Amino acid sequence: MATNTEKMIPYCMSRLSAAGYKATAARKIVLQALCELPGHCTSADVLNKVNQMGSDIGRASVFRILELFSKLSIIRPTYVNGSTPEYVLLPKNGHHAHIVCPKCNKVTELKICPFEPQLEQIAAQHEVQLTGHILELFGYCAACSPAG
Amino acid sequence: MATNTEKMIPYCMSRLSAAGYKATAARKIVLQALCELPGHCTSADVLNKVNQMGSDIGRASVFRILELFSKLSIIRPTYVNGSTPEYVLLPKNGHHAHIVCPKCNKVTELKICPFEPQLEQIAAQHEVQLTGHILELFGYCAACSPAG
DNA sequence: TTAGATGCAAATAGTTTGCATTTGT
DNA sequence: ACAAATGCAAACTATTTGCATCTAA
């Protein structure tokens, strides 16, 4: 839903296989849950969603799957508020950007990420093969701004 | 140490006061610990450091202080590996950028952040008052790269 | 066929809360 | 003087682990 589920699921499942992991039913369902959940979601959100979907995948498996997906940069954990990670699904291009208000914790997703050329350069300089990135901006939203 | 402790501490303490919070001894010591610890650190690291420094600030206070500092964008929690947040101290200019290897979790800090002009523009578009940002790049390091 | 993935339940680690006491302004 | 911050210990929540069972390749 959020990120073109129909294409995202087979794409990610094939990435699993390509990396030498099994394309299991549990992994597919967690992926589907991630796609159908809006934007940021916690492990608990995923667990609930998966249960709602009629699957009885266990807590432990959900955690293991989220960890694997993170390792493959299919998702990435971020901190917005509270002490549990919120996962974001990285689209095929690997870009994610959002603004968090440090006062009310409101999150605004940014559609675009204008930093392509610079990223390539950084990747080359540091000899890394980029798989994705997250830009987190912190700033008071209009409602919380000290200035008004 | 990492970020010019001598200037950082009074600067941050005055930000506390400016925001209406008390400039307490405990907060100053936690700040000092954060400055002296290298790069990324967990709540446990801070707690240990604080104890090493001869202070007996309680666990709960450390957590409360870290939360407050996060709210003020003095530090920000990030997720690199495991399920506990790693805090980074944001320098005065609010910039932090690093590369995480999704395989071995090695973190490379980036000195520079070349995105100033675009950030200003985004801030204006979304009517937010930026206090800092973190750019997280995910990519295989030379040692872990599938290509070699 | 078999290495790898899952489910369960118990163990662990990390974080939060309530309340009496202390401290900065 | 008083609101705010702290320390303690108990409560809570989230995550991990071990092991038997199951499943994709």
GROMACS .gro file of C-alpha atoms (C1' of nucleotides) in nm:
model
  346
    1MET     CA    1   0.000   0.000   0.000
    2ALA     CA    2   0.247   0.257   0.121
    3THR     CA    3   0.509   0.144  -0.123
    4ASN     CA    4   0.351  -0.042  -0.411
    5THR     CA    5   0.293  -0.375  -0.243
    6GLU     CA    6   0.243  -0.580  -0.557
    7LYS     CA    7   0.593  -0.512  -0.681
    8MET     CA    8   0.761  -0.474  -0.344
    9ILE     CA    9   0.685  -0.821  -0.213
   10PRO     CA   10   0.826  -1.033  -0.496
   11TYR     CA   11   1.119  -0.794  -0.525
   12CYS     CA   12   1.210  -0.832  -0.159
   13MET     CA   13   1.151  -1.204  -0.157
   14SER     CA   14   1.395  -1.240  -0.442
   15ARG     CA   15   1.648  -1.032  -0.254
   16LEU     CA   16   1.616  -1.278   0.032
   17SER     CA   17   1.688  -1.569  -0.198
   18ALA     CA   18   1.971  -1.387  -0.367
   19ALA     CA   19   2.134  -1.336  -0.029
   20GLY     CA   20   2.104  -1.705   0.051
   21TYR     CA   21   1.802  -1.695   0.282
   22LYS     CA   22   1.490  -1.901   0.238
   23ALA     CA   23   1.179  -1.742   0.097
   24THR     CA   24   0.950  -1.865   0.372
   25ALA     CA   25   0.582  -1.805   0.427
   26ALA     CA   26   0.646  -1.622   0.754
   27ARG     CA   27   0.883  -1.379   0.588
   28LYS     CA   28   0.638  -1.310   0.311
   29ILE     CA   29   0.359  -1.232   0.556
   30VAL     CA   30   0.577  -1.000   0.764
   31LEU     CA   31   0.674  -0.822   0.446
   32GLN     CA   32   0.312  -0.787   0.349
   33ALA     CA   33   0.229  -0.650   0.694
   34LEU     CA   34   0.508  -0.396   0.661
   35CYS     CA   35   0.377  -0.288   0.324
   36GLU     CA   36   0.022  -0.249   0.446
   37LEU     CA   37   0.109  -0.065   0.765
   38PRO     CA   38   0.136   0.310   0.727
   39GLY     CA   39   0.484   0.463   0.735
   40HIS     CA   40   0.659   0.396   1.066
   41CYS     CA   41   0.580   0.087   1.269
   42THR     CA   42   0.707  -0.088   1.577
   43SER     CA   43   0.762  -0.459   1.630
   44ALA     CA   44   0.432  -0.463   1.820
   45ASP     CA   45   0.252  -0.306   1.524
   46VAL     CA   46   0.389  -0.574   1.296
   47LEU     CA   47   0.294  -0.850   1.537
   48ASN     CA   48  -0.060  -0.718   1.566
   49LYS     CA   49  -0.097  -0.677   1.194
   50VAL     CA   50   0.031  -1.024   1.129
   51ASN     CA   51  -0.219  -1.165   1.375
   52GLN     CA   52  -0.501  -0.964   1.222
   53MET     CA   53  -0.404  -1.114   0.892
   54GLY     CA   54  -0.484  -1.454   1.039
   55SER     CA   55  -0.129  -1.576   1.073
   56ASP     CA   56   0.009  -1.722   1.391
   57ILE     CA   57   0.372  -1.633   1.349
   58GLY     CA   58   0.534  -1.615   1.691
   59ARG     CA   59   0.681  -1.311   1.857
   60ALA     CA   60   1.034  -1.447   1.832
   61SER     CA   61   1.004  -1.508   1.461
   62VAL     CA   62   0.880  -1.157   1.400
   63PHE     CA   63   1.184  -1.021   1.579
   64ARG     CA   64   1.416  -1.249   1.389
   65ILE     CA   65   1.258  -1.151   1.060
   66LEU     CA   66   1.274  -0.780   1.135
   67GLU     CA   67   1.639  -0.818   1.218
   68LEU     CA   68   1.708  -1.003   0.896
   69PHE     CA   69   1.521  -0.745   0.690
   70SER     CA   70   1.722  -0.472   0.859
   71LYS     CA   71   2.044  -0.649   0.774
   72LEU     CA   72   1.937  -0.659   0.413
   73SER     CA   73   1.833  -0.292   0.423
   74ILE     CA   74   1.478  -0.384   0.327
   75ILE     CA   75   1.370  -0.196   0.635
   76ARG     CA   76   1.563   0.010   0.887
   77PRO     CA   77   1.492   0.093   1.250
   78THR     CA   78   1.473   0.456   1.350
   79TYR     CA   79   1.408   0.637   1.673
   80VAL     CA   80   1.132   0.880   1.691
   81ASN     CA   81   0.988   0.858   2.036
   82GLY     CA   82   0.973   0.619   2.323
   83SER     CA   83   1.228   0.349   2.358
   84THR     CA   84   1.128   0.108   2.087
   85PRO     CA   85   1.248   0.127   1.733
   86GLU     CA   86   1.016   0.231   1.454
   87TYR     CA   87   1.086   0.054   1.131
   88VAL     CA   88   1.063   0.218   0.793
   89LEU     CA   89   1.035   0.025   0.472
   90LEU     CA   90   1.299   0.141   0.230
   91PRO     CA   91   1.170   0.163  -0.125
   92LYS     CA   92   1.366   0.017  -0.413
   93ASN     CA   93   1.577   0.327  -0.447
   94GLY     CA   94   1.666   0.300  -0.078
   95HIS     CA   95   1.569   0.657   0.010
   96HIS     CA   96   1.382   0.765   0.316
   97ALA     CA   97   1.360   1.108   0.471
   98HIS     CA   98   1.145   1.256   0.743
   99ILE     CA   99   1.117   1.545   0.984
  100VAL     CA  100   1.052   1.481   1.353
  101CYS     CA  101   0.929   1.751   1.584
  102PRO     CA  102   1.134   1.714   1.904
  103LYS     CA  103   0.849   1.855   2.108
  104CYS     CA  104   0.533   1.676   1.991
  105ASN     CA  105   0.709   1.393   1.802
  106LYS     CA  106   0.503   1.450   1.492
  107VAL     CA  107   0.661   1.288   1.189
  108THR     CA  108   0.642   1.435   0.842
  109GLU     CA  109   0.757   1.211   0.563
  110LEU     CA  110   0.944   1.373   0.279
  111LYS     CA  111   0.867   1.249  -0.065
  112ILE     CA  112   1.185   1.352  -0.228
  113CYS     CA  113   1.547   1.315  -0.142
  114PRO     CA  114   1.759   1.557  -0.339
  115PHE     CA  115   2.098   1.426  -0.244
  116GLU     CA  116   2.177   1.162  -0.504
  117PRO     CA  117   2.492   1.310  -0.656
  118GLN     CA  118   2.656   1.387  -0.324
  119LEU     CA  119   2.578   1.039  -0.194
  120GLU     CA  120   2.751   0.875  -0.486
  121GLN     CA  121   3.054   1.084  -0.418
  122ILE     CA  122   3.060   0.996  -0.049
  123ALA     CA  123   3.016   0.629  -0.129
  124ALA     CA  124   3.314   0.640  -0.361
  125GLN     CA  125   3.531   0.827  -0.115
  126HIS     CA  126   3.465   0.580   0.163
  127GLU     CA  127   3.470   0.272  -0.058
  128VAL     CA  128   3.129   0.153   0.044
  129GLN     CA  129   2.852   0.004  -0.162
  130LEU     CA  130   2.540   0.193  -0.058
  131THR     CA  131   2.218   0.004  -0.008
  132GLY     CA  132   2.004   0.282   0.130
  133HIS     CA  133   1.990   0.583   0.352
  134ILE     CA  134   1.772   0.770   0.594
  135LEU     CA  135   1.777   1.142   0.646
  136GLU     CA  136   1.627   1.247   0.975
  137LEU     CA  137   1.561   1.612   1.032
  138PHE     CA  138   1.472   1.741   1.376
  139GLY     CA  139   1.281   2.062   1.398
  140TYR     CA  140   0.986   2.224   1.566
  141CYS     CA  141   0.670   2.198   1.363
  142ALA     CA  142   0.458   2.507   1.303
  143ALA     CA  143   0.244   2.434   1.610
  144CYS     CA  144   0.541   2.381   1.844
  145SER     CA  145   0.771   2.648   1.712
  146PRO     CA  146   0.894   2.885   1.984
  147ALA     CA  147   0.868   3.164   1.728
  148GLY     CA  148   0.501   3.090   1.672
  149MET     CA  149   3.675   1.548   2.381
  150ALA     CA  150   3.495   1.432   2.074
  151THR     CA  151   3.322   1.765   2.033
  152ASN     CA  152   3.517   2.033   2.210
  153THR     CA  153   3.406   1.967   2.565
  154GLU     CA  154   3.509   2.300   2.712
  155LYS     CA  155   3.273   2.492   2.491
  156MET     CA  156   3.006   2.228   2.455
  157ILE     CA  157   2.920   2.194   2.822
  158PRO     CA  158   2.845   2.555   2.908
  159TYR     CA  159   2.672   2.594   2.573
  160CYS     CA  160   2.439   2.303   2.639
  161MET     CA  161   2.379   2.400   2.999
  162SER     CA  162   2.267   2.742   2.885
  163ARG     CA  163   2.034   2.581   2.633
  164LEU     CA  164   1.878   2.390   2.921
  165SER     CA  165   1.820   2.709   3.115
  166ALA     CA  166   1.691   2.890   2.810
  167ALA     CA  167   1.433   2.616   2.763
  168GLY     CA  168   1.320   2.649   3.125
  169TYR     CA  169   1.498   2.347   3.272
  170LYS     CA  170   1.727   2.357   3.570
  171ALA     CA  171   2.100   2.345   3.522
  172THR     CA  172   2.154   2.064   3.770
  173ALA     CA  173   2.474   1.888   3.869
  174ALA     CA  174   2.345   1.556   3.739
  175ARG     CA  175   2.274   1.701   3.396
  176LYS     CA  176   2.615   1.857   3.378
  177ILE     CA  177   2.786   1.530   3.462
  178VAL     CA  178   2.585   1.335   3.205
  179LEU     CA  179   2.675   1.595   2.948
  180GLN     CA  180   3.039   1.565   3.038
  181ALA     CA  181   3.018   1.187   3.011
  182LEU     CA  182   2.861   1.221   2.667
  183CYS     CA  183   3.140   1.452   2.557
  184GLU     CA  184   3.411   1.224   2.681
  185LEU     CA  185   3.269   0.905   2.539
  186PRO     CA  186   3.368   0.831   2.182
  187GLY     CA  187   3.105   0.878   1.911
  188HIS     CA  188   2.806   0.653   1.965
  189CYS     CA  189   2.705   0.545   2.313
  190THR     CA  190   2.424   0.355   2.479
  191SER     CA  191   2.247   0.437   2.803
  192ALA     CA  192   2.460   0.170   2.968
  193ASP     CA  193   2.778   0.338   2.843
  194VAL     CA  194   2.667   0.666   2.990
  195LEU     CA  195   2.575   0.504   3.318
  196ASN     CA  196   2.914   0.334   3.343
  197LYS     CA  197   3.100   0.647   3.250
  198VAL     CA  198   2.911   0.851   3.504
  199ASN     CA  199   2.991   0.599   3.774
  200GLN     CA  200   3.357   0.592   3.673
  201MET     CA  201   3.357   0.966   3.712
  202GLY     CA  202   3.269   0.915   4.076
  203SER     CA  203   2.910   1.026   4.054
  204ASP     CA  204   2.622   0.824   4.191
  205ILE     CA  205   2.347   0.940   3.962
  206GLY     CA  206   2.077   0.674   3.948
  207ARG     CA  207   1.976   0.473   3.648
  208ALA     CA  208   1.637   0.643   3.628
  209SER     CA  209   1.789   0.988   3.627
  210VAL     CA  210   2.025   0.898   3.348
  211PHE     CA  211   1.731   0.784   3.139
  212ARG     CA  212   1.535   1.096   3.221
  213ILE     CA  213   1.829   1.315   3.133
  214LEU     CA  214   1.894   1.136   2.805
  215GLU     CA  215   1.531   1.181   2.715
  216LEU     CA  216   1.543   1.550   2.794
  217PHE     CA  217   1.861   1.601   2.595
  218SER     CA  218   1.700   1.422   2.303
  219LYS     CA  219   1.401   1.650   2.323
  220LEU     CA  220   1.631   1.948   2.307
  221SER     CA  221   1.826   1.793   2.017
  222ILE     CA  222   2.146   1.805   2.221
  223ILE     CA  223   2.177   1.435   2.149
  224ARG     CA  224   1.973   1.203   1.933
  225PRO     CA  225   1.917   0.827   1.955
  226THR     CA  226   1.998   0.616   1.652
  227TYR     CA  227   1.979   0.249   1.579
  228VAL     CA  228   2.287   0.080   1.455
  229ASN     CA  229   2.282  -0.267   1.589
  230GLY     CA  230   2.104  -0.456   1.857
  231SER     CA  231   1.789  -0.321   2.006
  232THR     CA  232   1.917  -0.047   2.226
  233PRO     CA  233   1.956   0.307   2.107
  234GLU     CA  234   2.296   0.458   2.049
  235TYR     CA  235   2.308   0.826   2.124
  236VAL     CA  236   2.506   1.073   1.922
  237LEU     CA  237   2.599   1.415   2.049
  238LEU     CA  238   2.496   1.675   1.798
  239PRO     CA  239   2.751   1.951   1.765
  240LYS     CA  240   2.648   2.317   1.767
  241ASN     CA  241   2.567   2.313   1.401
  242GLY     CA  242   2.339   2.015   1.457
  243HIS     CA  243   2.496   1.796   1.189
  244HIS     CA  244   2.573   1.432   1.217
  245ALA     CA  245   2.633   1.180   0.944
  246HIS     CA  246   2.760   0.825   0.941
  247ILE     CA  247   2.776   0.512   0.734
  248VAL     CA  248   2.670   0.178   0.881
  249CYS     CA  249   2.769  -0.151   0.727
  250PRO     CA  250   2.455  -0.368   0.737
  251LYS     CA  251   2.667  -0.679   0.757
  252CYS     CA  252   2.932  -0.613   1.019
  253ASN     CA  253   2.767  -0.304   1.173
  254LYS     CA  254   3.084  -0.103   1.148
  255VAL     CA  255   3.015   0.267   1.180
  256THR     CA  256   3.213   0.531   0.994
  257GLU     CA  257   3.152   0.886   1.103
  258LEU     CA  258   3.149   1.147   0.832
  259LYS     CA  259   3.311   1.475   0.913
  260ILE     CA  260   3.123   1.684   0.668
  261CYS     CA  261   2.765   1.725   0.575
  262PRO     CA  262   2.725   1.885   0.236
  263PHE     CA  263   2.352   1.943   0.246
  264GLU     CA  264   2.314   2.285   0.405
  265PRO     CA  265   2.143   2.472   0.123
  266GLN     CA  266   1.890   2.201   0.050
  267LEU     CA  267   1.807   2.165   0.418
  268GLU     CA  268   1.720   2.532   0.449
  269GLN     CA  269   1.491   2.497   0.156
  270ILE     CA  270   1.317   2.191   0.298
  271ALA     CA  271   1.277   2.361   0.634
  272ALA     CA  272   1.111   2.658   0.468
  273GLN     CA  273   0.882   2.441   0.257
  274HIS     CA  274   0.759   2.246   0.555
  275GLU     CA  275   0.746   2.540   0.794
  276VAL     CA  276   0.969   2.382   1.051
  277GLN     CA  277   1.246   2.531   1.256
  278LEU     CA  278   1.535   2.287   1.223
  279THR     CA  279   1.740   2.202   1.530
  280GLY     CA  280   1.957   1.930   1.383
  281HIS     CA  281   1.973   1.632   1.155
  282ILE     CA  282   2.124   1.293   1.114
  283LEU     CA  283   2.211   1.133   0.784
  284GLU     CA  284   2.246   0.759   0.804
  285LEU     CA  285   2.392   0.579   0.508
  286PHE     CA  286   2.373   0.202   0.485
  287GLY     CA  287   2.627   0.029   0.275
  288TYR     CA  288   2.867  -0.260   0.272
  289CYS     CA  289   3.213  -0.163   0.381
  290ALA     CA  290   3.514  -0.267   0.175
  291ALA     CA  291   3.560  -0.585   0.379
  292CYS     CA  292   3.196  -0.693   0.352
  293SER     CA  293   3.126  -0.584  -0.002
  294PRO     CA  294   2.986  -0.865  -0.218
  295ALA     CA  295   3.185  -0.720  -0.505
  296GLY     CA  296   3.506  -0.753  -0.311
  297DT     C1'  297   1.769  -3.499   0.263
  298DT     C1'  298   1.917  -3.151   0.535
  299DA     C1'  299   2.054  -2.696   0.669
  300DG     C1'  300   1.798  -2.342   0.794
  301DA     C1'  301   1.360  -2.137   0.984
  302DT     C1'  302   0.989  -2.146   1.316
  303DG     C1'  303   0.707  -2.172   1.762
  304DC     C1'  304   0.688  -2.193   2.222
  305DA     C1'  305   0.787  -2.066   2.684
  306DA     C1'  306   1.119  -1.923   2.995
  307DA     C1'  307   1.498  -1.603   3.082
  308DT     C1'  308   1.704  -1.161   3.028
  309DA     C1'  309   1.783  -0.686   2.953
  310DG     C1'  310   1.632  -0.238   2.919
  311DT     C1'  311   1.325   0.122   3.058
  312DT     C1'  312   0.967   0.344   3.338
  313DT     C1'  313   0.703   0.468   3.750
  314DG     C1'  314   0.569   0.621   4.226
  315DC     C1'  315   0.696   0.850   4.595
  316DA     C1'  316   0.991   1.052   4.954
  317DT     C1'  317   1.384   1.358   4.956
  318DT     C1'  318   1.683   1.705   4.775
  319DT     C1'  319   1.818   2.105   4.494
  320DG     C1'  320   1.827   2.518   4.182
  321DT     C1'  321   1.621   2.955   4.114
  322DA     C1'  322   0.982   2.889   4.944
  323DC     C1'  323   0.851   2.604   4.590
  324DA     C1'  324   0.843   2.387   4.170
  325DA     C1'  325   1.133   2.084   3.959
  326DA     C1'  326   1.476   1.715   3.968
  327DT     C1'  327   1.668   1.310   4.186
  328DG     C1'  328   1.734   0.833   4.396
  329DC     C1'  329   1.565   0.415   4.503
  330DA     C1'  330   1.338  -0.010   4.429
  331DA     C1'  331   0.970  -0.230   4.231
  332DA     C1'  332   0.698  -0.298   3.816
  333DC     C1'  333   0.678  -0.337   3.342
  334DT     C1'  334   0.786  -0.405   2.857
  335DA     C1'  335   1.048  -0.547   2.494
  336DT     C1'  336   1.368  -0.860   2.321
  337DT     C1'  337   1.643  -1.289   2.317
  338DT     C1'  338   1.749  -1.773   2.383
  339DG     C1'  339   1.727  -2.290   2.380
  340DC     C1'  340   1.540  -2.657   2.194
  341DA     C1'  341   1.209  -2.955   1.953
  342DT     C1'  342   0.959  -2.943   1.524
  343DC     C1'  343   0.886  -2.820   1.061
  344DT     C1'  344   0.991  -2.663   0.573
  345DA     C1'  345   1.212  -2.478   0.149
  346DA     C1'  346   1.563  -2.597  -0.159
   0.00000   0.00000   0.00000
